[in-house]
Structures are given as structure tokens and as C-alpha cells.
């Protein structure tokens, strides 16, 4: 039993008419070995915005007794918040059928989980009756959102043919940090459209594009759209609409 773990001895005793001989041998009653079996969460997606959780599940097996452990075995889940370091971990315990679960919530604070593929692992440790052990290294992908601030055109100015239309917008991530993205600007009317493609980055995360109209640029009212994308972030777009 777990309470028997200790440094112990056993003894052989042989007795005949010439007396008794004893032979003693030391041995150790140690904690059981565990095996952590992967169940769910490998190659999953963890969305960082708000409180969107990603379910990670393992099951704990007692390899010495060849049985699934009972409830109450401490299991800590660790997820890397960058390419090198794991976070401080989240402690859970197994249920009555040996499953340990963690609803991973990628955060911005106090630790910012960077986007991209990240390692995660479950460790069973601090259990009196079992040896410390870790699972295989598994994977999940943290995804972020792109927040847009579309400044101009905003519908407050009318342009004449051969004027330059200034497109200006900025992008941040869902942690409100400056984010460099690929930005495209579009203008669409009921009968015509054009795209401004030559962007200039201003500061950390603003993007400006100047579109020179000509005499063949069709007259009329246009809706303008800002579109942004970046790897491991969800694409986003927003529009400004003038009032004819």
C-alpha cells in the first residue's frame, strides 16, 4: 500500500540442532510508476481573444498495477507562451476514471501567449503514492485577431478627378499591441472599382496609400474598404461609407 513506502528489509531464518542463522536483505518499497496517455488537444487551435478555451485532456495509468488511477492525482498542464518558455502551469486533478482536463485560455496578461505553434505538456507530480512523470510534448496553435482603425477616406471630403485620395489606417492585435500586417485598400461604386496597392508604413503600425485619380476615374460615390491579414491571425476588414 502507499503507506508502506519506505526503506525495508526481509529476513531468512534457518534453525537446526546447531542453532539459528539469520540472513537480512535491504530493499525499498517505492512509489508506483505512471504513464500519461494523450486523449485530446494535440494540433488544436487556441483563440486568444476574450475567454475562448481550448480543451486539453490526458489520462493517467499506473504502469506497475496496470490500472487507470483513481481520482485526485495532481496533474499540471504547461503551455509555452513563446518559442522557449513554458507558462507557470495550471494544476488539475484526475477524476474517478483517471482523466485530467484543462481548458486552456490563451491570454494577453499577465503573460502574453504569442501566436503560432506552441508546445504543451501534462506533468503528474507532487503525488505521494506515484513518481513524478511527464507526458509526451504535444502541440497547439495560438491565434490572434487584427483590430482595424480606418482613418481616411471617412466620407467628409469630396474629391475631384486628378485629385489624390489618401488612404490611411492602422492595425493592432487583440492585446492592443501594434501589429504590422499586410494592408489593402479598395474603393467600390455601383459601376466601378479600384485598389490602392502601394502602401507606406508610418510608425509602428499605420499604413498610408495615395491614389492619384485621373480623368478616366469614374465619377460617383464609393464605399472604401480596408483589409488586413497576417499569419496566425484572423483576417479582418472594415468599410467607410459616404452619404450620397
C-alpha atoms as a PDB file:
ATOM      1  CA  UNK A   1       0.000   0.000   0.000  1.00  0.00           C
ATOM      2  CA  UNK A   2       1.028   3.647  -0.332  1.00  0.00           C
ATOM      3  CA  UNK A   3       1.532   3.845   3.437  1.00  0.00           C
ATOM      4  CA  UNK A   4       4.142   1.045   3.223  1.00  0.00           C
ATOM      5  CA  UNK A   5       6.611   3.070   1.148  1.00  0.00           C
ATOM      6  CA  UNK A   6       9.941   3.086   2.965  1.00  0.00           C
ATOM      7  CA  UNK A   7      13.357   1.512   3.197  1.00  0.00           C
ATOM      8  CA  UNK A   8      12.560  -2.013   4.303  1.00  0.00           C
ATOM      9  CA  UNK A   9      14.192  -5.390   4.998  1.00  0.00           C
ATOM     10  CA  UNK A  10      13.315  -9.001   4.689  1.00  0.00           C
ATOM     11  CA  UNK A  11      14.972 -11.871   6.570  1.00  0.00           C
ATOM     12  CA  UNK A  12      15.569 -15.581   6.090  1.00  0.00           C
ATOM     13  CA  UNK A  13      15.874 -17.571   9.298  1.00  0.00           C
ATOM     14  CA  UNK A  14      17.080 -21.188   9.363  1.00  0.00           C
ATOM     15  CA  UNK A  15      17.146 -23.266  12.531  1.00  0.00           C
ATOM     16  CA  UNK A  16      18.556 -26.736  13.263  1.00  0.00           C
ATOM     17  CA  UNK A  17      20.073 -28.521  16.237  1.00  0.00           C
ATOM     18  CA  UNK A  18      23.291 -26.493  15.887  1.00  0.00           C
ATOM     19  CA  UNK A  19      21.457 -23.158  16.277  1.00  0.00           C
ATOM     20  CA  UNK A  20      19.794 -20.444  14.214  1.00  0.00           C
ATOM     21  CA  UNK A  21      21.174 -18.497  11.270  1.00  0.00           C
ATOM     22  CA  UNK A  22      19.616 -15.256  10.011  1.00  0.00           C
ATOM     23  CA  UNK A  23      20.242 -13.506   6.673  1.00  0.00           C
ATOM     24  CA  UNK A  24      18.861  -9.993   6.153  1.00  0.00           C
ATOM     25  CA  UNK A  25      18.433  -8.156   2.845  1.00  0.00           C
ATOM     26  CA  UNK A  26      17.504  -4.489   2.395  1.00  0.00           C
ATOM     27  CA  UNK A  27      15.075  -3.261  -0.274  1.00  0.00           C
ATOM     28  CA  UNK A  28      12.912  -0.229  -0.999  1.00  0.00           C
ATOM     29  CA  UNK A  29       9.141  -0.003  -1.276  1.00  0.00           C
ATOM     30  CA  UNK A  30       8.803   2.866  -3.724  1.00  0.00           C
ATOM     31  CA  UNK A  31       6.046   4.896  -5.362  1.00  0.00           C
ATOM     32  CA  UNK A  32       4.314   3.469  -8.435  1.00  0.00           C
ATOM     33  CA  UNK A  33       5.320   4.424 -11.967  1.00  0.00           C
ATOM     34  CA  UNK A  34       2.815   6.334 -14.079  1.00  0.00           C
ATOM     35  CA  UNK A  35       2.187   6.683 -17.779  1.00  0.00           C
ATOM     36  CA  UNK A  36       0.347   9.750 -19.129  1.00  0.00           C
ATOM     37  CA  UNK A  37      -1.847   8.837 -22.092  1.00  0.00           C
ATOM     38  CA  UNK A  38      -2.775  11.571 -24.579  1.00  0.00           C
ATOM     39  CA  UNK A  39      -6.528  11.964 -25.186  1.00  0.00           C
ATOM     40  CA  UNK A  40      -7.348  15.360 -26.765  1.00  0.00           C
ATOM     41  CA  UNK A  41      -5.916  18.763 -27.657  1.00  0.00           C
ATOM     42  CA  UNK A  42      -2.963  17.923 -29.908  1.00  0.00           C
ATOM     43  CA  UNK A  43      -2.796  20.164 -33.007  1.00  0.00           C
ATOM     44  CA  UNK A  44      -5.766  22.151 -31.701  1.00  0.00           C
ATOM     45  CA  UNK A  45      -6.390  25.909 -32.019  1.00  0.00           C
ATOM     46  CA  UNK A  46      -6.456  28.277 -29.046  1.00  0.00           C
ATOM     47  CA  UNK A  47      -8.034  31.649 -29.831  1.00  0.00           C
ATOM     48  CA  UNK A  48      -6.506  34.417 -27.738  1.00  0.00           C
ATOM     49  CA  UNK A  49      -9.366  36.946 -27.882  1.00  0.00           C
ATOM     50  CA  UNK A  50     -11.609  37.191 -24.810  1.00  0.00           C
ATOM     51  CA  UNK A  51     -12.210  33.901 -22.976  1.00  0.00           C
ATOM     52  CA  UNK A  52     -12.130  31.220 -25.669  1.00  0.00           C
ATOM     53  CA  UNK A  53     -10.819  27.989 -24.193  1.00  0.00           C
ATOM     54  CA  UNK A  54      -9.077  25.034 -25.812  1.00  0.00           C
ATOM     55  CA  UNK A  55      -9.704  21.647 -24.156  1.00  0.00           C
ATOM     56  CA  UNK A  56      -6.606  19.585 -23.324  1.00  0.00           C
ATOM     57  CA  UNK A  57      -7.143  16.044 -21.942  1.00  0.00           C
ATOM     58  CA  UNK A  58      -4.872  13.230 -20.731  1.00  0.00           C
ATOM     59  CA  UNK A  59      -5.464  10.004 -18.821  1.00  0.00           C
ATOM     60  CA  UNK A  60      -3.183   8.621 -16.109  1.00  0.00           C
ATOM     61  CA  UNK A  61      -2.235   4.939 -15.996  1.00  0.00           C
ATOM     62  CA  UNK A  62      -0.496   3.136 -13.102  1.00  0.00           C
ATOM     63  CA  UNK A  63       2.009   1.021 -15.057  1.00  0.00           C
ATOM     64  CA  UNK A  64       3.003  -1.088 -12.028  1.00  0.00           C
ATOM     65  CA  UNK A  65      -0.549  -2.178 -11.261  1.00  0.00           C
ATOM     66  CA  UNK A  66      -1.641  -1.928 -14.898  1.00  0.00           C
ATOM     67  CA  UNK A  67      -4.702   0.054 -13.868  1.00  0.00           C
ATOM     68  CA  UNK A  68      -6.085   3.529 -14.514  1.00  0.00           C
ATOM     69  CA  UNK A  69      -5.534   5.678 -11.447  1.00  0.00           C
ATOM     70  CA  UNK A  70      -8.401   6.807  -9.277  1.00  0.00           C
ATOM     71  CA  UNK A  71      -9.433  10.412  -8.691  1.00  0.00           C
ATOM     72  CA  UNK A  72      -7.269  13.050  -7.068  1.00  0.00           C
ATOM     73  CA  UNK A  73      -3.908  12.614  -8.844  1.00  0.00           C
ATOM     74  CA  UNK A  74      -2.295  16.036  -9.263  1.00  0.00           C
ATOM     75  CA  UNK A  75      -1.722  16.850 -12.940  1.00  0.00           C
ATOM     76  CA  UNK A  76      -0.317  20.188 -14.113  1.00  0.00           C
ATOM     77  CA  UNK A  77      -0.675  21.415 -17.694  1.00  0.00           C
ATOM     78  CA  UNK A  78       2.066  23.654 -19.115  1.00  0.00           C
ATOM     79  CA  UNK A  79       1.880  25.610 -22.392  1.00  0.00           C
ATOM     80  CA  UNK A  80       4.722  27.616 -23.947  1.00  0.00           C
ATOM     81  CA  UNK A  81       3.932  31.328 -24.203  1.00  0.00           C
ATOM     82  CA  UNK A  82       6.789  31.871 -26.659  1.00  0.00           C
ATOM     83  CA  UNK A  83       9.162  29.587 -28.548  1.00  0.00           C
ATOM     84  CA  UNK A  84      11.268  28.879 -25.447  1.00  0.00           C
ATOM     85  CA  UNK A  85       9.477  29.205 -22.108  1.00  0.00           C
ATOM     86  CA  UNK A  86       6.502  27.448 -20.566  1.00  0.00           C
ATOM     87  CA  UNK A  87       3.931  29.343 -18.534  1.00  0.00           C
ATOM     88  CA  UNK A  88       3.581  28.786 -14.778  1.00  0.00           C
ATOM     89  CA  UNK A  89       1.196  25.864 -15.305  1.00  0.00           C
ATOM     90  CA  UNK A  90      -2.374  25.050 -14.295  1.00  0.00           C
ATOM     91  CA  UNK A  91      -2.942  22.381 -11.642  1.00  0.00           C
ATOM     92  CA  UNK A  92      -5.806  19.930 -12.088  1.00  0.00           C
ATOM     93  CA  UNK A  93      -6.627  16.526 -10.601  1.00  0.00           C
ATOM     94  CA  UNK A  94      -7.832  13.319 -12.214  1.00  0.00           C
ATOM     95  CA  UNK A  95     -11.497  12.380 -11.998  1.00  0.00           C
ATOM     96  CA  UNK A  96     -12.857   8.989 -10.963  1.00  0.00           C
ATOM     97  CA  UNK A  97     -11.950   7.466 -14.341  1.00  0.00           C
ATOM     98  CA  UNK A  98      -8.392   8.825 -14.413  1.00  0.00           C
ATOM     99  CA  UNK A  99      -8.942  11.737 -16.809  1.00  0.00           C
ATOM    100  CA  UNK A 100      -7.283  15.100 -16.201  1.00  0.00           C
ATOM    101  CA  UNK A 101      -8.607  18.054 -18.200  1.00  0.00           C
ATOM    102  CA  UNK A 102      -7.549  21.647 -18.714  1.00  0.00           C
ATOM    103  CA  UNK A 103      -9.473  24.387 -20.501  1.00  0.00           C
ATOM    104  CA  UNK A 104      -6.525  26.395 -21.797  1.00  0.00           C
ATOM    105  CA  UNK A 105      -7.211  30.102 -22.203  1.00  0.00           C
ATOM    106  CA  UNK A 106      -4.518  31.939 -24.194  1.00  0.00           C
ATOM    107  CA  UNK A 107      -4.138  35.360 -22.583  1.00  0.00           C
ATOM    108  CA  UNK A 108      -2.668  38.806 -23.107  1.00  0.00           C
ATOM    109  CA  UNK A 109      -1.951  39.465 -19.422  1.00  0.00           C
ATOM    110  CA  UNK A 110      -0.200  38.866 -17.114  1.00  0.00           C
ATOM    111  CA  UNK A 111       1.576  36.599 -19.612  1.00  0.00           C
ATOM    112  CA  UNK A 112       1.074  37.225 -23.314  1.00  0.00           C
ATOM    113  CA  UNK A 113       0.837  33.980 -25.248  1.00  0.00           C
ATOM    114  CA  UNK A 114       2.394  34.760 -28.610  1.00  0.00           C
ATOM    115  CA  UNK A 115       0.640  33.494 -31.724  1.00  0.00           C
ATOM    116  CA  UNK A 116       1.847  30.430 -33.600  1.00  0.00           C
ATOM    117  CA  UNK A 117       2.558  26.769 -32.883  1.00  0.00           C
ATOM    118  CA  UNK A 118       3.262  26.150 -29.200  1.00  0.00           C
ATOM    119  CA  UNK A 119       4.304  23.054 -27.220  1.00  0.00           C
ATOM    120  CA  UNK A 120       2.203  21.810 -24.319  1.00  0.00           C
ATOM    121  CA  UNK A 121       2.725  19.034 -21.808  1.00  0.00           C
ATOM    122  CA  UNK A 122       0.989  17.462 -18.813  1.00  0.00           C
ATOM    123  CA  UNK A 123       3.019  16.513 -15.716  1.00  0.00           C
ATOM    124  CA  UNK A 124       1.891  14.358 -12.815  1.00  0.00           C
ATOM    125  CA  UNK A 125       3.889  15.491  -9.787  1.00  0.00           C
ATOM    126  CA  UNK A 126       3.543  16.037  -6.065  1.00  0.00           C
ATOM    127  CA  UNK A 127       1.624  12.782  -5.575  1.00  0.00           C
ATOM    128  CA  UNK A 128       2.708  10.795  -2.517  1.00  0.00           C
ATOM    129  CA  UNK A 129       1.901   7.395  -3.997  1.00  0.00           C
ATOM    130  CA  UNK A 130       3.272   7.977  -7.515  1.00  0.00           C
ATOM    131  CA  UNK A 131       6.537   9.007  -9.107  1.00  0.00           C
ATOM    132  CA  UNK A 132       6.707  12.299 -10.978  1.00  0.00           C
ATOM    133  CA  UNK A 133       6.285  11.853 -14.704  1.00  0.00           C
ATOM    134  CA  UNK A 134       5.571  13.941 -17.798  1.00  0.00           C
ATOM    135  CA  UNK A 135       3.616  13.335 -20.959  1.00  0.00           C
ATOM    136  CA  UNK A 136       4.986  13.496 -24.466  1.00  0.00           C
ATOM    137  CA  UNK A 137       5.384  17.037 -25.834  1.00  0.00           C
ATOM    138  CA  UNK A 138       2.239  17.949 -27.770  1.00  0.00           C
ATOM    139  CA  UNK A 139       1.244  20.922 -29.929  1.00  0.00           C
ATOM    140  CA  UNK A 140      -1.411  23.598 -30.213  1.00  0.00           C
ATOM    141  CA  UNK A 141      -1.695  26.799 -32.248  1.00  0.00           C
ATOM    142  CA  UNK A 142      -2.449  30.182 -30.669  1.00  0.00           C
ATOM    143  CA  UNK A 143      -4.397  32.524 -32.984  1.00  0.00           C
ATOM    144  CA  UNK A 144      -4.976  36.265 -32.636  1.00  0.00           C
ATOM    145  CA  UNK A 145      -7.307  38.893 -34.039  1.00  0.00           C
ATOM    146  CA  UNK A 146      -6.482  42.022 -36.045  1.00  0.00           C
ATOM    147  CA  UNK A 147      -8.158  45.239 -34.894  1.00  0.00           C
ATOM    148  CA  UNK A 148      -8.544  47.986 -37.511  1.00  0.00           C
ATOM    149  CA  UNK A 149      -8.626  51.777 -37.301  1.00  0.00           C
ATOM    150  CA  UNK A 150      -9.610  53.136 -40.711  1.00  0.00           C
ATOM    151  CA  UNK A 151      -8.982  56.901 -40.654  1.00  0.00           C
ATOM    152  CA  UNK A 152      -9.333  58.190 -44.230  1.00  0.00           C
ATOM    153  CA  UNK A 153     -11.209  58.471 -46.502  1.00  0.00           C
ATOM    154  CA  UNK A 154     -14.059  58.892 -43.999  1.00  0.00           C
ATOM    155  CA  UNK A 155     -16.743  60.494 -46.185  1.00  0.00           C
ATOM    156  CA  UNK A 156     -16.066  64.031 -45.002  1.00  0.00           C
ATOM    157  CA  UNK A 157     -14.209  65.107 -48.175  1.00  0.00           C
ATOM    158  CA  UNK A 158     -15.236  65.006 -51.821  1.00  0.00           C
ATOM    159  CA  UNK A 159     -12.523  64.588 -54.446  1.00  0.00           C
ATOM    160  CA  UNK A 160     -12.280  65.831 -57.998  1.00  0.00           C
ATOM    161  CA  UNK A 161     -10.815  63.898 -60.872  1.00  0.00           C
ATOM    162  CA  UNK A 162      -6.999  64.166 -60.838  1.00  0.00           C
ATOM    163  CA  UNK A 163      -7.008  64.664 -57.046  1.00  0.00           C
ATOM    164  CA  UNK A 164      -5.027  62.311 -54.806  1.00  0.00           C
ATOM    165  CA  UNK A 165      -7.096  60.212 -52.416  1.00  0.00           C
ATOM    166  CA  UNK A 166      -5.265  59.472 -49.169  1.00  0.00           C
ATOM    167  CA  UNK A 167      -5.966  56.089 -47.624  1.00  0.00           C
ATOM    168  CA  UNK A 168      -4.777  55.780 -44.013  1.00  0.00           C
ATOM    169  CA  UNK A 169      -5.364  53.087 -41.393  1.00  0.00           C
ATOM    170  CA  UNK A 170      -3.664  51.307 -38.502  1.00  0.00           C
ATOM    171  CA  UNK A 171      -3.656  47.738 -37.183  1.00  0.00           C
ATOM    172  CA  UNK A 172      -3.296  46.380 -33.642  1.00  0.00           C
ATOM    173  CA  UNK A 173      -3.650  42.881 -32.251  1.00  0.00           C
ATOM    174  CA  UNK A 174      -6.236  41.678 -29.741  1.00  0.00           C
ATOM    175  CA  UNK A 175      -3.801  42.557 -26.926  1.00  0.00           C
ATOM    176  CA  UNK A 176      -3.852  46.209 -28.125  1.00  0.00           C
ATOM    177  CA  UNK A 177      -0.220  45.972 -29.238  1.00  0.00           C
ATOM    178  CA  UNK A 178       0.994  47.480 -32.514  1.00  0.00           C
ATOM    179  CA  UNK A 179       0.881  44.875 -35.272  1.00  0.00           C
ATOM    180  CA  UNK A 180       2.443  45.021 -38.723  1.00  0.00           C
ATOM    181  CA  UNK A 181       0.117  43.411 -41.261  1.00  0.00           C
ATOM    182  CA  UNK A 182      -0.464  43.264 -44.998  1.00  0.00           C
ATOM    183  CA  UNK A 183      -2.989  46.030 -45.683  1.00  0.00           C
ATOM    184  CA  UNK A 184      -5.022  46.560 -48.858  1.00  0.00           C
ATOM    185  CA  UNK A 185      -7.398  49.412 -49.658  1.00  0.00           C
ATOM    186  CA  UNK A 186     -10.335  49.098 -52.027  1.00  0.00           C
ATOM    187  CA  UNK A 187     -12.920  51.543 -53.410  1.00  0.00           C
ATOM    188  CA  UNK A 188     -16.163  50.335 -54.953  1.00  0.00           C
ATOM    189  CA  UNK A 189     -19.131  52.083 -56.539  1.00  0.00           C
ATOM    190  CA  UNK A 190     -22.154  50.525 -58.172  1.00  0.00           C
ATOM    191  CA  UNK A 191     -20.394  50.521 -61.544  1.00  0.00           C
ATOM    192  CA  UNK A 192     -16.652  50.858 -60.888  1.00  0.00           C
ATOM    193  CA  UNK A 193     -13.853  49.920 -58.513  1.00  0.00           C
ATOM    194  CA  UNK A 194     -10.161  50.453 -57.925  1.00  0.00           C
ATOM    195  CA  UNK A 195      -7.483  49.304 -55.481  1.00  0.00           C
ATOM    196  CA  UNK A 196      -4.683  51.287 -53.823  1.00  0.00           C
ATOM    197  CA  UNK A 197      -1.682  48.972 -53.621  1.00  0.00           C
ATOM    198  CA  UNK A 198       1.456  50.996 -52.814  1.00  0.00           C
ATOM    199  CA  UNK A 199       1.457  51.309 -49.029  1.00  0.00           C
ATOM    200  CA  UNK A 200       3.933  53.229 -46.906  1.00  0.00           C
ATOM    201  CA  UNK A 201       4.331  52.200 -43.272  1.00  0.00           C
ATOM    202  CA  UNK A 202       4.113  55.131 -40.870  1.00  0.00           C
ATOM    203  CA  UNK A 203       5.435  54.486 -37.382  1.00  0.00           C
ATOM    204  CA  UNK A 204       4.845  51.088 -35.817  1.00  0.00           C
ATOM    205  CA  UNK A 205       1.529  50.093 -37.340  1.00  0.00           C
ATOM    206  CA  UNK A 206      -0.041  52.736 -39.603  1.00  0.00           C
ATOM    207  CA  UNK A 207      -0.239  52.267 -43.382  1.00  0.00           C
ATOM    208  CA  UNK A 208      -0.787  55.022 -45.934  1.00  0.00           C
ATOM    209  CA  UNK A 209      -1.568  54.707 -49.614  1.00  0.00           C
ATOM    210  CA  UNK A 210      -2.044  57.655 -52.008  1.00  0.00           C
ATOM    211  CA  UNK A 211      -4.193  57.001 -55.055  1.00  0.00           C
ATOM    212  CA  UNK A 212      -3.937  59.521 -57.900  1.00  0.00           C
ATOM    213  CA  UNK A 213      -7.213  59.742 -59.792  1.00  0.00           C
ATOM    214  CA  UNK A 214      -7.374  60.648 -63.478  1.00  0.00           C
ATOM    215  CA  UNK A 215      -9.916  61.959 -65.932  1.00  0.00           C
ATOM    216  CA  UNK A 216     -10.959  58.391 -66.648  1.00  0.00           C
ATOM    217  CA  UNK A 217     -11.639  57.608 -62.965  1.00  0.00           C
ATOM    218  CA  UNK A 218     -15.391  57.181 -62.922  1.00  0.00           C
ATOM    219  CA  UNK A 219     -17.336  59.856 -61.071  1.00  0.00           C
ATOM    220  CA  UNK A 220     -19.727  58.939 -58.284  1.00  0.00           C
ATOM    221  CA  UNK A 221     -19.858  57.825 -54.677  1.00  0.00           C
ATOM    222  CA  UNK A 222     -17.654  54.985 -53.482  1.00  0.00           C
ATOM    223  CA  UNK A 223     -17.546  52.748 -50.472  1.00  0.00           C
ATOM    224  CA  UNK A 224     -13.950  52.258 -49.281  1.00  0.00           C
ATOM    225  CA  UNK A 225     -12.649  49.142 -47.527  1.00  0.00           C
ATOM    226  CA  UNK A 226      -9.530  48.396 -45.500  1.00  0.00           C
ATOM    227  CA  UNK A 227      -8.463  44.745 -45.479  1.00  0.00           C
ATOM    228  CA  UNK A 228      -5.642  43.331 -43.298  1.00  0.00           C
ATOM    229  CA  UNK A 229      -4.093  39.904 -42.841  1.00  0.00           C
ATOM    230  CA  UNK A 230      -1.123  38.305 -41.105  1.00  0.00           C
ATOM    231  CA  UNK A 231      -0.034  34.726 -40.420  1.00  0.00           C
ATOM    232  CA  UNK A 232      -1.661  33.154 -37.327  1.00  0.00           C
ATOM    233  CA  UNK A 233      -4.207  35.978 -37.158  1.00  0.00           C
ATOM    234  CA  UNK A 234      -7.748  36.037 -38.453  1.00  0.00           C
ATOM    235  CA  UNK A 235      -8.250  38.317 -41.471  1.00  0.00           C
ATOM    236  CA  UNK A 236     -10.292  41.441 -40.842  1.00  0.00           C
ATOM    237  CA  UNK A 237     -11.889  44.167 -42.960  1.00  0.00           C
ATOM    238  CA  UNK A 238     -13.821  47.367 -42.292  1.00  0.00           C
ATOM    239  CA  UNK A 239     -15.547  49.897 -44.544  1.00  0.00           C
ATOM    240  CA  UNK A 240     -16.240  53.609 -44.590  1.00  0.00           C
ATOM    241  CA  UNK A 241     -19.317  54.693 -46.491  1.00  0.00           C
ATOM    242  CA  UNK A 242     -20.057  58.195 -47.736  1.00  0.00           C
ATOM    243  CA  UNK A 243     -23.580  59.623 -47.779  1.00  0.00           C
ATOM    244  CA  UNK A 244     -24.645  60.487 -51.383  1.00  0.00           C
END
